[in-house]
């Protein structure tokens, strides 16, 4: 039920208004002065006020001005028989009234004005309610979106970490197939990553190079033991042809994985030469993907040292010298320059700059690994970014005790300080 307050110093006017409005179902309050009207307004909510213009002590203009200031949501009507147009205009401006009604009034006209005023008031209140509800829902939606984005981001990080761990496991499996040096793929991958960073490649390109290096020997998984043990320079006939095709086999194995399309392209072209004399497509110079140009050099650096390319094991300086001599022929000169800066102590990745090597006995739960934990025989025990708990720390300590060797364990400095 709508509540209407009628304010007039004439009792017969109040009686007439009360009788008329109550007959239409309104709750009617009356006051014979502006001061009494303000007291009633302070005591209970009022939807609409009808005030006479000419009243002693406080006229309608002053009264409605205070109503507007203190209860702006209350609709205000002015009842006047006063003929001074300027005074009415002042009252309208000061009290911001909805309408004014002249005395004597027509009952039907007055009821119509009141009904329209209250309908408008109801619409305005509903509008305010809906606006407040919209703001509340928008805020809840914003919080939900923020929470959802955080969960999606965290889940994405977990999936990426799991994906990379799977790649490393796959690399280790391929490496177990006749590789003479445990951890060879990880060595190549780390050097390739550092060269890519030195060349200021985009983060996604750096990751593609890193993963391609981990999987660069995947196509050799079907080689015979003899072919795997034979240096490349000693291969002949069918064995040499098979070796030259192993990047294509690796590409075909990776083809079902859409996320590894960039990686597969790098693996395919790892045997290309900068002078165009490589395999399988004899691509020339910058037509070769930059990741493949990096991988070619990084793989050869360790293959030369491990006897996989030539029949003797070269010292690091000898391997480095051969790579430098191959600039412009086998290798991209820019990649050679970046390699030189890296091995001479140039760029190091963010992990190296912010990690800390600890003994297994110094580990505490909550620390996060900054590098893979790899055993002496090349077995990856834990992947980088793994957060240690008490059970895992005990397992690492037991592994060291049973193997009789210390594991290289690097943790993130920030998480180490927090722990």
Short mmCIF file of C-alpha atoms in Angstrom, two decimals:
data_model
loop_
_atom_site.label_atom_id
_atom_site.label_comp_id
_atom_site.label_asym_id
_atom_site.label_seq_id
_atom_site.Cartn_x
_atom_site.Cartn_y
_atom_site.Cartn_z
CA UNK A 1 0.00 0.00 0.00
CA UNK A 2 1.30 3.43 -1.00
CA UNK A 3 1.60 6.06 1.75
CA UNK A 4 0.69 9.71 1.09
CA UNK A 5 1.36 12.63 3.44
CA UNK A 6 -0.93 15.67 3.13
CA UNK A 7 0.31 18.90 4.71
CA UNK A 8 -2.02 21.93 5.05
CA UNK A 9 -2.92 24.36 7.78
CA UNK A 10 -6.63 24.15 6.91
CA UNK A 11 -8.41 21.16 8.55
CA UNK A 12 -11.18 21.02 5.95
CA UNK A 13 -8.58 20.66 3.16
CA UNK A 14 -6.89 17.81 5.02
CA UNK A 15 -10.25 16.09 5.62
CA UNK A 16 -11.18 16.34 1.96
CA UNK A 17 -7.84 14.95 0.82
CA UNK A 18 -7.93 12.14 3.38
CA UNK A 19 -11.45 11.12 2.38
CA UNK A 20 -10.67 11.25 -1.34
CA UNK A 21 -7.37 9.34 -1.18
CA UNK A 22 -8.37 6.68 1.35
CA UNK A 23 -11.27 5.82 -0.89
CA UNK A 24 -8.75 4.77 -3.53
CA UNK A 25 -6.81 2.47 -1.21
CA UNK A 26 -3.96 4.78 -0.17
CA UNK A 27 -2.65 5.09 3.38
CA UNK A 28 -3.03 8.77 4.24
CA UNK A 29 -1.08 10.75 6.87
CA UNK A 30 -1.91 14.38 7.66
CA UNK A 31 0.03 17.27 9.19
CA UNK A 32 -1.11 20.85 9.78
CA UNK A 33 2.35 22.39 9.44
CA UNK A 34 5.64 21.86 7.69
CA UNK A 35 7.39 21.05 10.98
CA UNK A 36 4.89 18.31 11.82
CA UNK A 37 5.19 16.96 8.28
CA UNK A 38 8.98 16.66 8.66
CA UNK A 39 8.51 14.78 11.95
CA UNK A 40 6.18 12.28 10.31
CA UNK A 41 8.59 11.80 7.43
CA UNK A 42 11.38 11.07 9.90
CA UNK A 43 9.26 8.39 11.58
CA UNK A 44 8.14 6.31 8.59
CA UNK A 45 8.60 5.97 4.82
CA UNK A 46 6.33 8.09 2.66
CA UNK A 47 5.89 7.63 -1.08
CA UNK A 48 4.27 10.98 -1.94
CA UNK A 49 3.78 14.37 -0.25
CA UNK A 50 1.02 16.87 -1.08
CA UNK A 51 1.79 20.23 0.51
CA UNK A 52 -0.11 23.51 0.51
CA UNK A 53 1.85 26.52 -0.65
CA UNK A 54 0.65 29.11 1.88
CA UNK A 55 1.25 27.98 5.45
CA UNK A 56 2.44 29.95 8.51
CA UNK A 57 6.02 29.67 9.79
CA UNK A 58 7.12 27.33 6.97
CA UNK A 59 5.52 27.69 3.57
CA UNK A 60 5.23 24.88 1.05
CA UNK A 61 8.31 25.91 -0.89
CA UNK A 62 10.60 25.68 2.15
CA UNK A 63 8.95 22.49 3.36
CA UNK A 64 9.28 20.69 0.01
CA UNK A 65 12.86 21.91 -0.34
CA UNK A 66 13.73 20.13 2.92
CA UNK A 67 11.83 17.03 1.80
CA UNK A 68 13.85 17.01 -1.44
CA UNK A 69 17.12 17.36 0.50
CA UNK A 70 16.41 14.72 3.17
CA UNK A 71 14.14 12.28 1.31
CA UNK A 72 14.87 12.75 -2.39
CA UNK A 73 13.02 9.56 -3.34
CA UNK A 74 9.69 10.92 -2.07
CA UNK A 75 7.47 12.37 -4.83
CA UNK A 76 6.45 15.99 -4.15
CA UNK A 77 3.20 17.76 -5.21
CA UNK A 78 2.32 21.40 -4.52
CA UNK A 79 -1.26 22.41 -3.68
CA UNK A 80 -1.90 26.08 -4.23
CA UNK A 81 -4.58 28.62 -4.72
CA UNK A 82 -1.99 31.35 -4.72
CA UNK A 83 -2.11 33.42 -7.89
CA UNK A 84 1.51 34.64 -7.78
CA UNK A 85 3.10 32.78 -10.67
CA UNK A 86 6.64 33.76 -9.60
CA UNK A 87 6.16 32.22 -6.15
CA UNK A 88 4.93 28.99 -7.73
CA UNK A 89 7.95 28.92 -10.03
CA UNK A 90 10.28 29.46 -7.06
CA UNK A 91 8.59 26.59 -5.24
CA UNK A 92 8.95 24.33 -8.27
CA UNK A 93 12.65 25.17 -8.63
CA UNK A 94 13.44 24.96 -4.93
CA UNK A 95 11.51 21.78 -4.11
CA UNK A 96 11.81 20.15 -7.52
CA UNK A 97 8.13 19.19 -7.36
CA UNK A 98 6.56 16.74 -9.79
CA UNK A 99 3.39 18.79 -10.40
CA UNK A 100 1.33 21.54 -8.79
CA UNK A 101 -2.45 21.38 -8.22
CA UNK A 102 -4.63 24.46 -8.02
CA UNK A 103 -7.42 25.00 -5.55
CA UNK A 104 -10.21 24.19 -5.89
CA UNK A 105 -9.23 20.91 -7.54
CA UNK A 106 -11.18 18.44 -9.55
CA UNK A 107 -11.17 15.08 -7.73
CA UNK A 108 -10.66 13.09 -10.90
CA UNK A 109 -7.78 15.31 -12.00
CA UNK A 110 -6.11 15.14 -8.59
CA UNK A 111 -6.43 11.33 -8.43
CA UNK A 112 -5.02 11.04 -11.94
CA UNK A 113 -2.04 13.24 -11.05
CA UNK A 114 -1.42 11.24 -7.87
CA UNK A 115 -1.67 7.91 -9.73
CA UNK A 116 0.71 9.02 -12.46
CA UNK A 117 3.15 10.42 -9.89
CA UNK A 118 3.16 7.17 -7.92
CA UNK A 119 3.52 5.07 -11.07
CA UNK A 120 6.48 7.16 -12.08
CA UNK A 121 7.86 6.84 -8.56
CA UNK A 122 7.46 3.05 -8.73
CA UNK A 123 9.22 2.93 -12.09
CA UNK A 124 12.11 5.03 -10.77
CA UNK A 125 12.44 2.82 -7.69
CA UNK A 126 12.39 -0.28 -9.87
CA UNK A 127 15.01 1.29 -12.12
CA UNK A 128 17.22 1.99 -9.11
CA UNK A 129 16.68 -1.54 -7.84
CA UNK A 130 17.58 -3.06 -11.19
CA UNK A 131 20.65 -0.83 -11.50
CA UNK A 132 21.80 -1.88 -8.03
CA UNK A 133 21.12 -5.52 -8.89
CA UNK A 134 23.04 -5.15 -12.15
CA UNK A 135 26.00 -3.61 -10.35
CA UNK A 136 25.95 -6.42 -7.81
CA UNK A 137 25.70 -9.10 -10.50
CA UNK A 138 28.44 -7.43 -12.55
CA UNK A 139 30.69 -7.38 -9.49
CA UNK A 140 29.93 -11.03 -8.78
CA UNK A 141 30.58 -11.84 -12.43
CA UNK A 142 33.85 -9.90 -12.33
CA UNK A 143 34.97 -11.84 -9.25
CA UNK A 144 33.87 -15.10 -10.84
CA UNK A 145 35.73 -14.29 -14.05
CA UNK A 146 38.85 -13.34 -12.09
CA UNK A 147 38.64 -16.60 -10.15
CA UNK A 148 37.96 -18.56 -13.33
CA UNK A 149 40.84 -16.88 -15.17
CA UNK A 150 43.14 -17.69 -12.26
CA UNK A 151 42.00 -21.32 -12.23
CA UNK A 152 42.36 -21.59 -16.00
CA UNK A 153 45.82 -20.03 -15.84
CA UNK A 154 46.86 -22.39 -13.06
CA UNK A 155 45.43 -25.37 -14.92
CA UNK A 156 47.19 -24.27 -18.11
CA UNK A 157 50.48 -24.05 -16.24
CA UNK A 158 49.94 -27.54 -14.85
CA UNK A 159 49.09 -28.93 -18.29
CA UNK A 160 52.16 -27.28 -19.82
CA UNK A 161 54.36 -28.65 -17.04
CA UNK A 162 52.87 -32.13 -17.43
CA UNK A 163 53.24 -31.89 -21.20
CA UNK A 164 56.91 -30.93 -20.93
CA UNK A 165 57.52 -33.70 -18.41
CA UNK A 166 55.95 -36.19 -20.84
CA UNK A 167 58.23 -34.90 -23.61
CA UNK A 168 61.26 -35.38 -21.36
CA UNK A 169 60.19 -38.92 -20.51
CA UNK A 170 59.70 -39.68 -24.21
CA UNK A 171 63.14 -38.25 -24.89
CA UNK A 172 64.65 -40.45 -22.19
CA UNK A 173 62.97 -43.53 -23.66
CA UNK A 174 64.35 -42.73 -27.13
CA UNK A 175 67.75 -42.06 -25.60
CA UNK A 176 67.84 -45.47 -23.92
CA UNK A 177 67.76 -47.00 -27.42
CA UNK A 178 71.49 -47.29 -28.00
CA UNK A 179 72.64 -43.86 -26.79
CA UNK A 180 76.14 -44.05 -25.40
CA UNK A 181 75.88 -40.90 -23.30
CA UNK A 182 73.07 -40.55 -20.74
CA UNK A 183 71.44 -37.10 -20.77
CA UNK A 184 72.63 -36.28 -24.31
CA UNK A 185 69.25 -34.91 -25.42
CA UNK A 186 68.96 -32.68 -22.34
CA UNK A 187 72.46 -31.32 -22.96
CA UNK A 188 71.55 -30.47 -26.55
CA UNK A 189 68.20 -28.99 -25.49
CA UNK A 190 69.75 -26.74 -22.85
CA UNK A 191 72.42 -25.43 -25.22
CA UNK A 192 69.82 -24.87 -27.96
CA UNK A 193 67.59 -23.00 -25.50
CA UNK A 194 70.41 -20.72 -24.40
CA UNK A 195 71.38 -19.96 -28.00
CA UNK A 196 67.73 -19.15 -28.79
CA UNK A 197 67.59 -16.77 -25.82
CA UNK A 198 70.86 -15.17 -26.93
CA UNK A 199 69.27 -14.57 -30.34
CA UNK A 200 66.28 -12.97 -28.58
CA UNK A 201 63.70 -15.31 -30.05
CA UNK A 202 60.10 -15.15 -28.83
CA UNK A 203 59.27 -17.37 -25.80
CA UNK A 204 57.21 -19.76 -27.92
CA UNK A 205 60.09 -20.11 -30.41
CA UNK A 206 62.49 -20.81 -27.54
CA UNK A 207 60.19 -23.53 -26.23
CA UNK A 208 59.82 -25.07 -29.70
CA UNK A 209 63.61 -25.21 -30.05
CA UNK A 210 63.98 -26.74 -26.58
CA UNK A 211 61.38 -29.46 -27.23
CA UNK A 212 62.74 -30.17 -30.73
CA UNK A 213 66.19 -30.70 -29.23
CA UNK A 214 64.77 -33.12 -26.66
CA UNK A 215 63.18 -35.12 -29.49
CA UNK A 216 65.74 -34.64 -32.24
CA UNK A 217 66.84 -38.32 -32.19
CA UNK A 218 63.28 -39.69 -32.03
CA UNK A 219 63.45 -40.85 -35.67
CA UNK A 220 66.46 -43.09 -34.88
CA UNK A 221 64.50 -45.28 -32.49
CA UNK A 222 64.18 -47.95 -35.19
CA UNK A 223 67.90 -48.05 -36.06
CA UNK A 224 69.86 -51.23 -35.51
CA UNK A 225 72.32 -51.35 -32.63
CA UNK A 226 75.21 -51.33 -35.10
CA UNK A 227 73.89 -48.23 -36.91
CA UNK A 228 73.46 -46.42 -33.59
CA UNK A 229 77.04 -47.21 -32.58
CA UNK A 230 78.54 -46.16 -35.93
CA UNK A 231 79.71 -42.53 -36.32
CA UNK A 232 77.90 -40.65 -39.08
CA UNK A 233 81.09 -40.20 -41.14
CA UNK A 234 81.51 -43.99 -41.22
CA UNK A 235 77.97 -44.77 -42.41
CA UNK A 236 77.58 -46.06 -45.96
CA UNK A 237 74.90 -47.19 -48.36
CA UNK A 238 71.53 -48.06 -46.85
CA UNK A 239 72.64 -47.11 -43.33
CA UNK A 240 73.60 -43.59 -44.50
CA UNK A 241 70.33 -43.22 -46.41
CA UNK A 242 68.44 -44.32 -43.32
CA UNK A 243 70.29 -41.77 -41.19
CA UNK A 244 69.47 -38.94 -43.60
CA UNK A 245 65.77 -39.85 -43.38
CA UNK A 246 65.50 -40.04 -39.59
CA UNK A 247 64.33 -36.38 -39.26
CA UNK A 248 61.41 -37.22 -41.58
CA UNK A 249 60.47 -40.23 -39.46
CA UNK A 250 60.51 -38.05 -36.35
CA UNK A 251 58.32 -35.46 -38.06
CA UNK A 252 55.80 -38.15 -39.00
CA UNK A 253 55.72 -39.43 -35.41
CA UNK A 254 54.97 -35.91 -34.14
CA UNK A 255 52.39 -35.11 -36.83
CA UNK A 256 49.30 -36.12 -34.75
CA UNK A 257 50.23 -33.55 -32.07
CA UNK A 258 49.00 -30.16 -33.33
CA UNK A 259 50.75 -28.34 -30.48
CA UNK A 260 54.09 -29.67 -31.76
CA UNK A 261 53.75 -28.42 -35.34
CA UNK A 262 56.55 -25.89 -34.84
CA UNK A 263 58.68 -28.50 -33.14
CA UNK A 264 58.11 -31.02 -35.94
CA UNK A 265 59.27 -28.50 -38.56
CA UNK A 266 62.48 -27.90 -36.62
CA UNK A 267 63.14 -31.62 -36.26
CA UNK A 268 62.53 -32.18 -39.98
CA UNK A 269 65.18 -29.67 -41.05
CA UNK A 270 67.89 -30.40 -38.45
CA UNK A 271 70.22 -31.91 -41.11
CA UNK A 272 69.90 -29.00 -43.55
CA UNK A 273 73.05 -26.99 -44.21
CA UNK A 274 73.25 -23.20 -44.46
CA UNK A 275 74.95 -23.62 -47.88
CA UNK A 276 72.04 -25.68 -49.21
CA UNK A 277 73.83 -29.05 -49.27
CA UNK A 278 71.87 -30.68 -46.46
CA UNK A 279 68.90 -33.02 -46.14
CA UNK A 280 66.06 -33.74 -46.71
CA UNK A 281 65.01 -30.65 -48.74
CA UNK A 282 68.36 -28.97 -49.48
CA UNK A 283 67.02 -25.70 -48.15
CA UNK A 284 69.38 -22.75 -48.34
CA UNK A 285 70.27 -20.10 -45.77
CA UNK A 286 67.41 -18.33 -44.06
CA UNK A 287 64.85 -20.58 -45.74
CA UNK A 288 65.81 -23.09 -43.06
CA UNK A 289 63.73 -22.51 -39.88
CA UNK A 290 65.76 -20.65 -37.27
CA UNK A 291 65.07 -23.41 -34.74
CA UNK A 292 66.57 -26.00 -37.09
CA UNK A 293 69.65 -23.83 -37.63
CA UNK A 294 70.11 -23.68 -33.86
CA UNK A 295 69.46 -27.39 -33.32
CA UNK A 296 71.95 -28.40 -36.01
CA UNK A 297 74.79 -26.62 -34.23
CA UNK A 298 73.81 -27.61 -30.69
CA UNK A 299 73.50 -31.30 -31.61
CA UNK A 300 76.79 -31.34 -33.51
CA UNK A 301 78.63 -29.71 -30.59
CA UNK A 302 77.89 -32.68 -28.32
CA UNK A 303 77.94 -35.32 -31.06
CA UNK A 304 81.52 -34.30 -31.89
CA UNK A 305 82.51 -34.73 -28.26
CA UNK A 306 80.72 -38.07 -27.92
CA UNK A 307 82.04 -39.73 -31.08
CA UNK A 308 78.66 -39.77 -32.82
CA UNK A 309 79.81 -37.73 -35.83
CA UNK A 310 83.46 -38.68 -36.24
CA UNK A 311 85.41 -41.70 -35.09
CA UNK A 312 87.12 -40.03 -32.19
CA UNK A 313 85.86 -38.02 -29.21
CA UNK A 314 86.80 -34.37 -29.57
CA UNK A 315 87.57 -32.12 -26.65
CA UNK A 316 85.08 -29.24 -26.16
CA UNK A 317 87.55 -26.71 -27.56
CA UNK A 318 88.15 -28.87 -30.64
CA UNK A 319 84.41 -29.25 -31.21
CA UNK A 320 83.94 -25.51 -30.77
CA UNK A 321 86.68 -24.77 -33.29
CA UNK A 322 85.08 -27.01 -35.92
CA UNK A 323 81.72 -25.31 -35.43
CA UNK A 324 83.28 -21.86 -35.81
CA UNK A 325 84.98 -23.00 -39.03
CA UNK A 326 81.60 -24.20 -40.33
CA UNK A 327 80.01 -20.71 -40.21
CA UNK A 328 78.43 -19.90 -43.56
CA UNK A 329 78.76 -23.50 -44.75
CA UNK A 330 77.17 -25.99 -42.37
CA UNK A 331 75.92 -23.37 -39.94
CA UNK A 332 74.21 -19.98 -39.87
CA UNK A 333 76.92 -17.39 -38.98
CA UNK A 334 74.52 -15.58 -36.60
CA UNK A 335 73.83 -18.84 -34.75
CA UNK A 336 77.56 -19.55 -34.58
CA UNK A 337 78.14 -16.11 -33.07
CA UNK A 338 75.38 -16.65 -30.49
CA UNK A 339 76.85 -20.08 -29.65
CA UNK A 340 80.25 -18.52 -29.13
CA UNK A 341 78.81 -15.93 -26.74
CA UNK A 342 76.98 -18.63 -24.79
CA UNK A 343 79.91 -21.02 -24.35
CA UNK A 344 82.24 -18.13 -23.56
CA UNK A 345 80.03 -17.20 -20.60
CA UNK A 346 77.42 -15.03 -22.28
CA UNK A 347 73.69 -15.27 -21.71
CA UNK A 348 72.29 -17.61 -19.12
CA UNK A 349 68.65 -18.28 -18.64
CA UNK A 350 66.43 -17.00 -15.88
CA UNK A 351 66.60 -20.38 -14.12
CA UNK A 352 70.40 -20.24 -13.81
CA UNK A 353 70.30 -16.69 -12.50
CA UNK A 354 67.70 -17.45 -9.85
CA UNK A 355 68.36 -21.01 -8.72
CA UNK A 356 70.34 -22.49 -5.88
CA UNK A 357 72.08 -25.88 -5.62
CA UNK A 358 71.36 -27.72 -2.37
CA UNK A 359 72.21 -31.04 -0.77
CA UNK A 360 69.30 -33.42 -0.36
CA UNK A 361 69.59 -32.99 3.40
CA UNK A 362 68.99 -29.24 3.01
CA UNK A 363 65.69 -29.66 1.19
CA UNK A 364 62.44 -28.75 2.95
CA UNK A 365 58.82 -29.22 1.81
CA UNK A 366 57.53 -26.37 -0.35
CA UNK A 367 60.74 -25.82 -2.30
CA UNK A 368 60.34 -25.92 -6.11
CA UNK A 369 62.91 -27.44 -8.44
CA UNK A 370 64.46 -25.06 -10.95
CA UNK A 371 66.02 -27.85 -13.04
CA UNK A 372 65.33 -31.51 -13.72
CA UNK A 373 66.82 -33.91 -11.18
CA UNK A 374 68.82 -36.40 -13.27
CA UNK A 375 70.76 -39.40 -12.04
CA UNK A 376 74.32 -40.15 -13.09
CA UNK A 377 73.11 -42.66 -15.70
CA UNK A 378 70.75 -40.10 -17.25
CA UNK A 379 67.47 -41.15 -15.59
CA UNK A 380 65.18 -38.18 -14.97
CA UNK A 381 63.83 -38.54 -11.44
CA UNK A 382 61.90 -35.28 -11.15
CA UNK A 383 61.05 -32.51 -13.61
CA UNK A 384 61.73 -28.82 -13.17
CA UNK A 385 59.04 -26.82 -11.29
CA UNK A 386 58.08 -29.84 -9.19
CA UNK A 387 57.17 -28.71 -5.67
CA UNK A 388 58.81 -30.98 -3.12
CA UNK A 389 57.01 -32.60 -0.23
CA UNK A 390 58.40 -34.63 2.69
CA UNK A 391 57.79 -37.99 0.94
CA UNK A 392 59.61 -36.94 -2.22
CA UNK A 393 62.57 -35.57 -0.25
CA UNK A 394 62.92 -38.90 1.55
CA UNK A 395 62.85 -40.74 -1.78
CA UNK A 396 65.64 -38.54 -3.16
CA UNK A 397 67.73 -39.14 -0.04
CA UNK A 398 67.10 -42.92 -0.28
CA UNK A 399 68.10 -42.90 -3.95
CA UNK A 400 71.41 -41.18 -3.11
CA UNK A 401 72.06 -43.64 -0.31
CA UNK A 402 71.42 -46.70 -2.49
CA UNK A 403 73.29 -45.39 -5.54
CA UNK A 404 76.24 -44.11 -3.54
CA UNK A 405 76.29 -40.82 -5.46
CA UNK A 406 75.02 -37.28 -4.83
CA UNK A 407 72.27 -35.95 -7.04
CA UNK A 408 72.59 -32.42 -8.52
CA UNK A 409 69.53 -30.69 -7.04
CA UNK A 410 68.72 -27.09 -7.95
CA UNK A 411 65.78 -25.20 -6.41
CA UNK A 412 64.21 -21.82 -7.12
CA UNK A 413 65.73 -19.17 -4.86
CA UNK A 414 62.44 -17.42 -4.18
CA UNK A 415 60.70 -20.63 -3.09
CA UNK A 416 63.79 -21.65 -1.11
CA UNK A 417 63.67 -18.37 0.83
CA UNK A 418 59.93 -18.75 1.46
CA UNK A 419 60.38 -22.31 2.64
#
